[in-house]
Coordinates of C-alpha atoms and ligand atoms in Angstrom, one line a residue:
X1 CA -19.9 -1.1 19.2
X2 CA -17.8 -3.7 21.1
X3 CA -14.9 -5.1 18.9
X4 CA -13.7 -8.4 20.1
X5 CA -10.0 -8.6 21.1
X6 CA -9.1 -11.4 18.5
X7 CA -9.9 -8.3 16.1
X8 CA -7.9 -5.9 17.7
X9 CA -5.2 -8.5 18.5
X10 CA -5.4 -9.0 14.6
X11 CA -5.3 -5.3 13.8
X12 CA -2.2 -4.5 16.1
X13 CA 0.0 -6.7 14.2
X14 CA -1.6 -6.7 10.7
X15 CA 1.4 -5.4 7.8
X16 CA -1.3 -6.6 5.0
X17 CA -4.9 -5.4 5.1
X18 CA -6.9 -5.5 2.1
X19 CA -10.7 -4.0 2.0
X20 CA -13.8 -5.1 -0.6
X21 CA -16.6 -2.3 -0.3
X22 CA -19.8 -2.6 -2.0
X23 CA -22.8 -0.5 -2.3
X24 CA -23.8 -0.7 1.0
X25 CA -20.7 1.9 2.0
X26 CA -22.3 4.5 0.3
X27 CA -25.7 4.1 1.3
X28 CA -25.2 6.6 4.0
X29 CA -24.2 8.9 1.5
X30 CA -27.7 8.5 -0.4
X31 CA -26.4 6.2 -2.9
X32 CA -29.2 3.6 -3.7
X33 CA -27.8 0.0 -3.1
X34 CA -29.1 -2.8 -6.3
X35 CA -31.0 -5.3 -3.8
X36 CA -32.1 -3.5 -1.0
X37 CA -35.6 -2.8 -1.0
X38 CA -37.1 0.9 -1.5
X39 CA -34.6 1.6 -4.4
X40 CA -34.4 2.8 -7.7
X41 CA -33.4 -0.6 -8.6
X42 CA -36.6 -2.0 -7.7
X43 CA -38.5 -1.7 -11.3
X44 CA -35.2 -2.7 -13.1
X45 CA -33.4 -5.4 -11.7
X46 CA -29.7 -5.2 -12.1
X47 CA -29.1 -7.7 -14.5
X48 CA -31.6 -6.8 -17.0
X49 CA -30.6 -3.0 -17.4
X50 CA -26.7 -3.4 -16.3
X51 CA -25.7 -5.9 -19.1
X52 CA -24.8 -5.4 -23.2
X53 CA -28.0 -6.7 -24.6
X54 CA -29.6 -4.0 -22.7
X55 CA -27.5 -1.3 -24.0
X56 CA -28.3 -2.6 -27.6
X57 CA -31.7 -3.2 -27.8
X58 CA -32.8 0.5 -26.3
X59 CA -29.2 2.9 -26.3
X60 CA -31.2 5.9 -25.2
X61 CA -33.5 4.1 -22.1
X62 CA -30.0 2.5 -20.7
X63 CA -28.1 5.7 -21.6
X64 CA -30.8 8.6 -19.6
X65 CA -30.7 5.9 -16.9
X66 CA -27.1 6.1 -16.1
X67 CA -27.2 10.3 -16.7
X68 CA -29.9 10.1 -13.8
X69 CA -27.8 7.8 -11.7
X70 CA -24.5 10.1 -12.3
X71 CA -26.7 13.5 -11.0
X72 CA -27.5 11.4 -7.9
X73 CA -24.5 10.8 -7.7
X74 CA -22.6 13.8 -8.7
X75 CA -24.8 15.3 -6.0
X76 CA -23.7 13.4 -2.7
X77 CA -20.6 13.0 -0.3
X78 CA -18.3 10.9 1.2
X79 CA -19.4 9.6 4.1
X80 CA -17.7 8.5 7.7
X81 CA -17.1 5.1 6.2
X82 CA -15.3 6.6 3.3
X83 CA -13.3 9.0 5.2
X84 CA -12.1 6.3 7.7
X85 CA -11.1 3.9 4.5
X86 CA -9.2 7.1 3.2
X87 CA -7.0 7.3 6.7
X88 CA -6.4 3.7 7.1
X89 CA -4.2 4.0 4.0
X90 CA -2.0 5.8 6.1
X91 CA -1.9 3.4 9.2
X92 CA -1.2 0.3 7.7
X93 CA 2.2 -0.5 6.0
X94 CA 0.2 -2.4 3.0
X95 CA -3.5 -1.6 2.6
X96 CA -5.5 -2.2 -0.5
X97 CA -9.2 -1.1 -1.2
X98 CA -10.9 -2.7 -3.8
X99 CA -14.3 -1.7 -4.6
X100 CA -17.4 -2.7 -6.6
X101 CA -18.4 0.7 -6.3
X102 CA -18.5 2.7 -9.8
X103 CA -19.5 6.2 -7.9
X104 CA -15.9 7.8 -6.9
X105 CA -16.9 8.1 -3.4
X106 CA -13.5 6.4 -2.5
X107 CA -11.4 9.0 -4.1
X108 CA -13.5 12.1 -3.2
X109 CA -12.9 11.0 0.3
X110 CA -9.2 11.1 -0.2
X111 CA -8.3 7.4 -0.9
X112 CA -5.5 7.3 -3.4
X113 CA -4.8 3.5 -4.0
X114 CA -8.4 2.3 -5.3
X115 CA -8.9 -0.9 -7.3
X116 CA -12.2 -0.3 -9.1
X117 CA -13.1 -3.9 -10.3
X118 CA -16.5 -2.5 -12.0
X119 CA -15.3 0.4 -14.0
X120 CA -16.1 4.2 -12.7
X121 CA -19.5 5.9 -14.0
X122 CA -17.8 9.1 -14.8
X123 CA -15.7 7.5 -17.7
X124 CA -17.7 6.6 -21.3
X125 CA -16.3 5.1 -24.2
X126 CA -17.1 4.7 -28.2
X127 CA -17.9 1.3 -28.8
X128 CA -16.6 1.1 -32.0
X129 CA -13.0 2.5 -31.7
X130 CA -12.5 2.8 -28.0
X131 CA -11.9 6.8 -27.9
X132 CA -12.6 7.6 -24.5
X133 CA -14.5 10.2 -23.3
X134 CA -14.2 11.5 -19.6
X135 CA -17.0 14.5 -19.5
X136 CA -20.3 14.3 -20.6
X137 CA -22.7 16.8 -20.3
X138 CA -25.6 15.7 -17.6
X139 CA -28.5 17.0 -20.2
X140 CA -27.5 14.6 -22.8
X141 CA -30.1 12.4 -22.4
X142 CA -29.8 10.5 -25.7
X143 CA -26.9 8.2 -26.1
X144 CA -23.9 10.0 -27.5
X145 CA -22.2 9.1 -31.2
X146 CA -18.4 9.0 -31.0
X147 CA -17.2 12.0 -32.9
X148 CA -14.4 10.0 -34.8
X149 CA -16.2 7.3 -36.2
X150 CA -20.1 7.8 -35.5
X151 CA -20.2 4.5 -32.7
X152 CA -22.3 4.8 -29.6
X153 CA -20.4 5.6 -26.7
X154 CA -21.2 4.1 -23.2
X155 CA -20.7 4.0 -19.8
X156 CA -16.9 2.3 -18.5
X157 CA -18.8 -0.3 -16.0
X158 CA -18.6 -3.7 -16.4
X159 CA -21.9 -4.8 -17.4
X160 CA -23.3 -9.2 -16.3
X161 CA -21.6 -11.4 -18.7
X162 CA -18.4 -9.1 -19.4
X163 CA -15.2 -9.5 -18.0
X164 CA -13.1 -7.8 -15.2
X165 CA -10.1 -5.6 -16.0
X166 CA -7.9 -8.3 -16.0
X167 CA -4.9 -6.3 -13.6
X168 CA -7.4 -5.1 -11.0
X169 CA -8.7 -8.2 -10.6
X170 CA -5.1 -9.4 -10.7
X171 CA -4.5 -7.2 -8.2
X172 CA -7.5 -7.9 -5.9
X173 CA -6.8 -11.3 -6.1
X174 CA -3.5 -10.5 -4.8
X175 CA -4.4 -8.7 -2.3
X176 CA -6.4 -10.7 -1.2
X177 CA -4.2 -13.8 -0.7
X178 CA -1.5 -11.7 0.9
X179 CA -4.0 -9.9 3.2
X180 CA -3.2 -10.5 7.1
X181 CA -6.7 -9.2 8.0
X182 CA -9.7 -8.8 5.4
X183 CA -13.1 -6.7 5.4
X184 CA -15.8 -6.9 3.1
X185 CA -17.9 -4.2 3.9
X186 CA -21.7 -3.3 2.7
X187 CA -22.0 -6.0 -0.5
X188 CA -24.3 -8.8 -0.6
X189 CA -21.8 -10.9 -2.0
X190 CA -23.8 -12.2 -5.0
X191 CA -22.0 -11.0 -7.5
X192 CA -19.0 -13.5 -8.7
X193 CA -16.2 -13.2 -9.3
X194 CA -15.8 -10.2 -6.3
X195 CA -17.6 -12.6 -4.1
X196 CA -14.6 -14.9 -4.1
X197 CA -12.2 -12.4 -3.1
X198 CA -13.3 -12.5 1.0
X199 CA -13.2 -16.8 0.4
X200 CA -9.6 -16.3 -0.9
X201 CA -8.7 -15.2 1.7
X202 CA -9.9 -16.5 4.2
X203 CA -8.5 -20.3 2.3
X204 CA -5.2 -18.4 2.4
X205 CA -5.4 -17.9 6.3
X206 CA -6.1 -14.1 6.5
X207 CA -8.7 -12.9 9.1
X208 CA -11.5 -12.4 7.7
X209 CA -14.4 -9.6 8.9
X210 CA -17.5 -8.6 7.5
X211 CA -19.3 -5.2 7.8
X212 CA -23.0 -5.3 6.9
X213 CA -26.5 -4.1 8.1
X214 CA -27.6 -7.8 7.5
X215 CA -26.2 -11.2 6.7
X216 CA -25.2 -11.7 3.7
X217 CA -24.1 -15.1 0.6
X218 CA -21.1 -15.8 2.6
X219 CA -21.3 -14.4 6.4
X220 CA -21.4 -18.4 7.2
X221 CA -18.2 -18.6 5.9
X222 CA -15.9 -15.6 7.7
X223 CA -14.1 -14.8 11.0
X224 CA -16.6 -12.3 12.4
X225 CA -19.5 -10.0 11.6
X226 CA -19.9 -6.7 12.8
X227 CA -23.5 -5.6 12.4
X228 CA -24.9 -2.4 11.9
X229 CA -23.9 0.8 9.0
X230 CA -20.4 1.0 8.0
X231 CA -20.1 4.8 8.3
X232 CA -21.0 4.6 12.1
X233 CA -18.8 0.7 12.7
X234 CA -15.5 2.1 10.4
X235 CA -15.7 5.6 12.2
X236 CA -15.9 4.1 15.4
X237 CA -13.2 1.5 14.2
X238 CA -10.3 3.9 13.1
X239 CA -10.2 5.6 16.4
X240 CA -9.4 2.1 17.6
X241 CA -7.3 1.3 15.1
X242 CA -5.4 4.6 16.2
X243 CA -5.1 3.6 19.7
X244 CA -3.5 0.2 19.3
X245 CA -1.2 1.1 16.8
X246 CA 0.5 3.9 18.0
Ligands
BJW1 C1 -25.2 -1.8 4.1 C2 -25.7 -0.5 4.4 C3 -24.9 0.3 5.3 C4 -26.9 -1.5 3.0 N1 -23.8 -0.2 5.9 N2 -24.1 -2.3 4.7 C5 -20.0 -17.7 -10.6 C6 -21.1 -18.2 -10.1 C7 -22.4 -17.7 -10.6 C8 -22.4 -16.7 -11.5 C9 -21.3 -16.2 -12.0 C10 -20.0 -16.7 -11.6 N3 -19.1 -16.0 -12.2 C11 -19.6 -15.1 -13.0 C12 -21.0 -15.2 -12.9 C13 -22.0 -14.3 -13.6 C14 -22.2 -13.0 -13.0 C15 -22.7 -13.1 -11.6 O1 -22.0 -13.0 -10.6 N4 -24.0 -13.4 -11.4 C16 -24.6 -13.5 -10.1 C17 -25.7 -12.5 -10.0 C18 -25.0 -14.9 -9.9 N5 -21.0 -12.2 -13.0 C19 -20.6 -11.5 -14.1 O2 -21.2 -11.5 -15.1 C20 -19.3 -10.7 -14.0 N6 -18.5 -11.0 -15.1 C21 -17.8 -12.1 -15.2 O3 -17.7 -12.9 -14.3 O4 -17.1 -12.3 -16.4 C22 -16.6 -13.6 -16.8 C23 -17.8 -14.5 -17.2 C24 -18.6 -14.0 -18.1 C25 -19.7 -14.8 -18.5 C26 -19.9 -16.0 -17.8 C27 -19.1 -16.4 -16.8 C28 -18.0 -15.6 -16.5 C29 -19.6 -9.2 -14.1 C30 -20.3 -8.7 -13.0 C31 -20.7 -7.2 -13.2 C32 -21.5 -6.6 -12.1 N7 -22.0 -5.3 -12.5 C33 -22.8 -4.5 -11.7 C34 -23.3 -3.2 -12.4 C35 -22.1 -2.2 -12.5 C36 -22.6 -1.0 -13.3 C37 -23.7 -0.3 -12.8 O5 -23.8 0.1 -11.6 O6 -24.7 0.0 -13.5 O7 -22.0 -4.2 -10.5 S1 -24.2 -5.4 -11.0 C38 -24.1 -4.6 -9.4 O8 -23.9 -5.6 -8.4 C39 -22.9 -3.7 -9.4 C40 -22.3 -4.0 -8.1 O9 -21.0 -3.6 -8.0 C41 -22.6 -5.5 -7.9 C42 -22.5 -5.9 -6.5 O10 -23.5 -5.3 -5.7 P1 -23.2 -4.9 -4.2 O11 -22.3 -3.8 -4.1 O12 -23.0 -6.1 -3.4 O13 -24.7 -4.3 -3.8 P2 -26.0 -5.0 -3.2 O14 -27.1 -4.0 -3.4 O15 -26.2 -6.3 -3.7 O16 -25.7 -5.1 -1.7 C43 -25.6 -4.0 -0.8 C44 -25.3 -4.6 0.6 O17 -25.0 -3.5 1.5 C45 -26.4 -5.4 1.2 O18 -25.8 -6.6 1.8 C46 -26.9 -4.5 2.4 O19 -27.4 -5.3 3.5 C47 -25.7 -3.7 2.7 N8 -26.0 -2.4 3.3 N9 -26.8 -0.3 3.7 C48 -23.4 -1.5 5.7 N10 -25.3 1.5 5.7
ZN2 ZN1 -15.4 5.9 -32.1

């Protein structure tokens, strides 16, 4: 891959770089993305099985579905793009990764400053009281009942029609209006309010790059598109990234 030497102009100098990843970073892991086509999220679209009504109309059906996801899960690894997300934390003097990605891929890879902005699949909660709940066992394949108080526990993901944590998305939005250079790398960019974060920066005069196998909502919109997977583009990235800043 050719990068352009606006970007690595951009790169050389930046002090604030802030990074929204999506599903598409750990497709090359074997992670299924939600609206490519061949996945598992072909029979259930997102938004009817990600989303509260869901959850209470069949517990166990939503429940078994995100014990299957977690063993796929559970059973891949970080890939190149991960890894080179994980070393740029230690190139650039601010650098922020936000992710929509619930599948601790970021942090197995050896990123330590991660804003999850849709919760983290490993985590469950009781319903009822809030008692959290880090470990489940993988066999369960009925919903759980909280042991305190008897409420159903579920999944810590933010489910269509709930809100954000409020101080990640603080944060992201922070981030993103300080960033000097901005990736959003492997999301379709559909789902709001993450979707804004590559526009607010862009309004607030960052340079703004997008990493993606195809075009996506808002390519129209950004600095520059680097096509192709983000595993091979960030690996081959980095080493630049090493060259000009040294
Ligand atoms: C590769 C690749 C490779 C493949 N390399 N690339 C404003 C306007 C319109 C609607 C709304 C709005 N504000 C809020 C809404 C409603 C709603 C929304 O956005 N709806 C849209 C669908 C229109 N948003 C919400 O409800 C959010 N809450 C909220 O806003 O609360 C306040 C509020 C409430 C009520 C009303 C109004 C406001 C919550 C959103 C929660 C999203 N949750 C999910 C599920 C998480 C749990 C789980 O996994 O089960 O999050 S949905 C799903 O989509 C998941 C993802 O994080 C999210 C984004 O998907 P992502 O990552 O972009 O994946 P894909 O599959 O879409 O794209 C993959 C991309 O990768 C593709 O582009 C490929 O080409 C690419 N790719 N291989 C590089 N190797
Ligand atoms: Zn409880």
């Amino acid at each position: 891959m050719i990068f352009s030497e606006r970007l690595l102009a951009e790169l050389k100098k930046a002090g604030n770089v802030a990074v929204l990843t999506g599903a598409g970073v750990s497709a090359e892991s074997g992670v299924p993305t939600f609206r490519d086509p061949g996945g598992i999220w072909e029979k259930f679209k997102p938004e009817q099985l990600a989303n509260f009504d869901a959850f209470m109309n069949d517990p166990d059906f939503v429940w078994s579905w995100y014990q299957h996801r977690r063993e796929i899960m559970r059973d891949v690894k970080p890939n190149k793009g991960h890894i080179a997300l994980a070393e740029m934390e230690n190139v650039f003097p601010n650098f922020n990764l936000i992710t929509q990605n619930i599948d601790n891929l970021h942090f197995r890879a050896g990123s330590k400053k991660v804003t999850e902005l849709h919760g983290n699949i490993e985590r469950n909660f009781c319903m009822k009281c809030r008692t959290f709940y880090e470990e489940v066992d993988l066999n369960e394949k009925k919903v759980l009942k909280c042991e305190k108080c008897g409420g159903l526990i579920r999944p810590d993901v933010v489910w269509f029609g709930e809100m954000l944590p409020v101080n990640e998305l603080r944060k992201a939005e922070e981030s993103a209006a300080n960033a000097d250079v901005f990736f959003t790398i492997g999301t379709s960019a559909e789902v709001y309010p993450a979707a804004m974060l590559p526009i607010i920066a862009k309004r607030a005069g960052a340079y703004v790059i997008e990493i993606n196998t195809k075009p996506t909502a808002i390519s129209i919109e950004l600095d520059e598109i680097l096509t192709g997977k983000s595993g091979e583009i960030l690996d081959e990235l980095l080493f630049k990234i090493k060259k000009i800043r040294n």
